[in-house]
DNA sequence: TGTTCTCGGTTACCAAAGGGTACCGAGGCA
DNA sequence: TGCCTCGGTACCCTTTGGTAACCGAGAACA
């Protein structure tokens, strides 16, 4: 690995909280907009739209519109997106397994 | 893995652009404030201070002050911090190896 | 016939967070 | 006397992001 600082801009996108969760949601195949919105607890419609746009622009996922009414739009990982999913999986798992440790550390820090 | 949405708050910290780079910088042992500032290209003094505080609060690293003049403060990963470092390494590597792909995808997106 | 629901957004508004720059203090050195 | 260092804070502007309202066309309901 050479200069990791070159990766700063990329990290600003793939390191994004919402982007990580969206990529994870798509691991088992395409998902619809509303499906993602319901599954990713706490994301606002605005942020979901914006993050999906960014990920589409960067070639992480594809957006497919089926011209029916009511609208049907599905999102799916590209091959590059699937490699990203593999790269982010350890961080996701780490976050979940260390939730309690972080809470404990934070409580201890507050009581100093 | 249960509900990944529980990890949202944690992801907001460990998924942070600067936090990822700082954790990586500390992989080979303690580093001083100014050392980090010089090594992480583009980070401002303010953001370095703030991010280090957050990581210290969350038990990712320790801050050690040596009472001399000029000041000497060193930062070092905790055991939990080292496990985080391992979890983030794949994402860092991915970012660097896919920099060019992302640029290409972004250029193609702009020309549609 | 009119009302209301759906999906996948967009937009305006506003508060909160992010982040750059200037400045600080105390000792060392010329 | 003046200027350098390190680590950090105060100030202030910019960006981010949540909320809520609106949209359009079909479908279900009454």
Coordinates of C-alpha atoms in Angstrom, one line a residue, chain B residues 1-96:
Chain B
X1 CA -25.0 -10.8 12.6
X2 CA -28.3 -9.4 14.0
X3 CA -29.5 -6.0 13.4
X4 CA -26.8 -3.9 11.7
X5 CA -28.7 -0.7 12.3
X6 CA -27.7 -0.9 16.0
X7 CA -24.2 -0.2 14.8
X8 CA -25.2 3.1 13.1
X9 CA -23.7 5.2 15.9
X10 CA -20.5 3.2 16.0
X11 CA -20.2 3.4 12.2
X12 CA -20.5 7.1 12.4
X13 CA -17.2 7.1 14.3
X14 CA -15.2 4.3 13.0
X15 CA -16.4 4.9 9.5
X16 CA -15.1 8.4 9.7
X17 CA -12.6 9.3 7.0
X18 CA -10.1 10.8 9.4
X19 CA -10.5 8.1 12.0
X20 CA -9.7 5.4 9.5
X21 CA -6.5 7.1 8.5
X22 CA -5.5 7.8 12.1
X23 CA -6.0 4.2 13.2
X24 CA -3.9 3.1 10.3
X25 CA -1.1 5.5 11.2
X26 CA -0.9 4.0 14.7
X27 CA -0.6 0.4 13.5
X28 CA 3.2 0.3 14.1
X29 CA 3.2 1.8 17.6
X30 CA 2.7 5.2 19.3
X31 CA 2.8 8.4 17.3
X32 CA 3.0 12.1 18.4
X33 CA 0.4 14.7 17.6
X34 CA 2.6 16.6 15.1
X35 CA 3.8 13.4 13.6
X36 CA 0.2 12.4 12.7
X37 CA -0.5 15.9 11.5
X38 CA 2.4 15.8 9.1
X39 CA 1.7 12.2 7.9
X40 CA -2.0 12.6 7.3
X41 CA -2.0 14.9 4.4
X42 CA -4.7 17.5 4.4
X43 CA -6.0 17.1 8.0
X44 CA -6.3 20.4 9.9
X45 CA -5.1 20.8 13.5
X46 CA -8.7 21.1 14.6
X47 CA -9.9 17.9 13.0
X48 CA -7.0 15.9 14.3
X49 CA -7.6 17.1 17.8
X50 CA -11.3 16.4 17.6
X51 CA -11.0 13.0 16.0
X52 CA -8.3 11.9 18.5
X53 CA -10.6 13.0 21.3
X54 CA -13.5 10.9 19.9
X55 CA -11.3 7.9 19.5
X56 CA -9.9 8.2 23.0
X57 CA -13.3 8.6 24.5
X58 CA -14.4 5.4 22.7
X59 CA -11.5 3.4 24.0
X60 CA -9.8 3.0 20.6
X61 CA -6.6 4.8 21.6
X62 CA -4.8 6.2 24.6
X63 CA -3.4 9.7 25.1
X64 CA -0.2 10.1 27.1
X65 CA 1.1 13.5 28.1
X66 CA 4.7 13.9 29.1
X67 CA 5.0 17.1 31.1
X68 CA 7.9 18.8 29.3
X69 CA 8.3 21.9 27.2
X70 CA 7.7 22.0 24.4
X71 CA 4.7 19.6 25.0
X72 CA 5.0 15.9 24.2
X73 CA 1.8 14.0 23.7
X74 CA 1.7 10.5 22.2
X75 CA -1.2 8.4 21.0
X76 CA -1.3 4.6 20.9
X77 CA -3.9 2.0 20.0
X78 CA -5.6 0.1 22.8
X79 CA -6.1 -3.7 22.3
X80 CA -9.6 -2.9 21.0
X81 CA -8.1 -0.3 18.7
X82 CA -5.8 -3.0 17.2
X83 CA -8.8 -5.2 16.5
X84 CA -10.4 -2.2 14.8
X85 CA -7.3 -1.7 12.8
X86 CA -7.6 -5.2 11.5
X87 CA -11.2 -4.7 10.6
X88 CA -10.6 -1.5 8.7
X89 CA -7.5 -2.7 6.7
X90 CA -9.5 -4.3 3.9
X91 CA -11.5 -1.1 3.4
X92 CA -8.4 1.0 3.2
X93 CA -6.8 -1.4 0.7
X94 CA -10.0 -1.4 -1.3
X95 CA -10.1 2.4 -1.5
X96 CA -6.6 2.6 -2.8

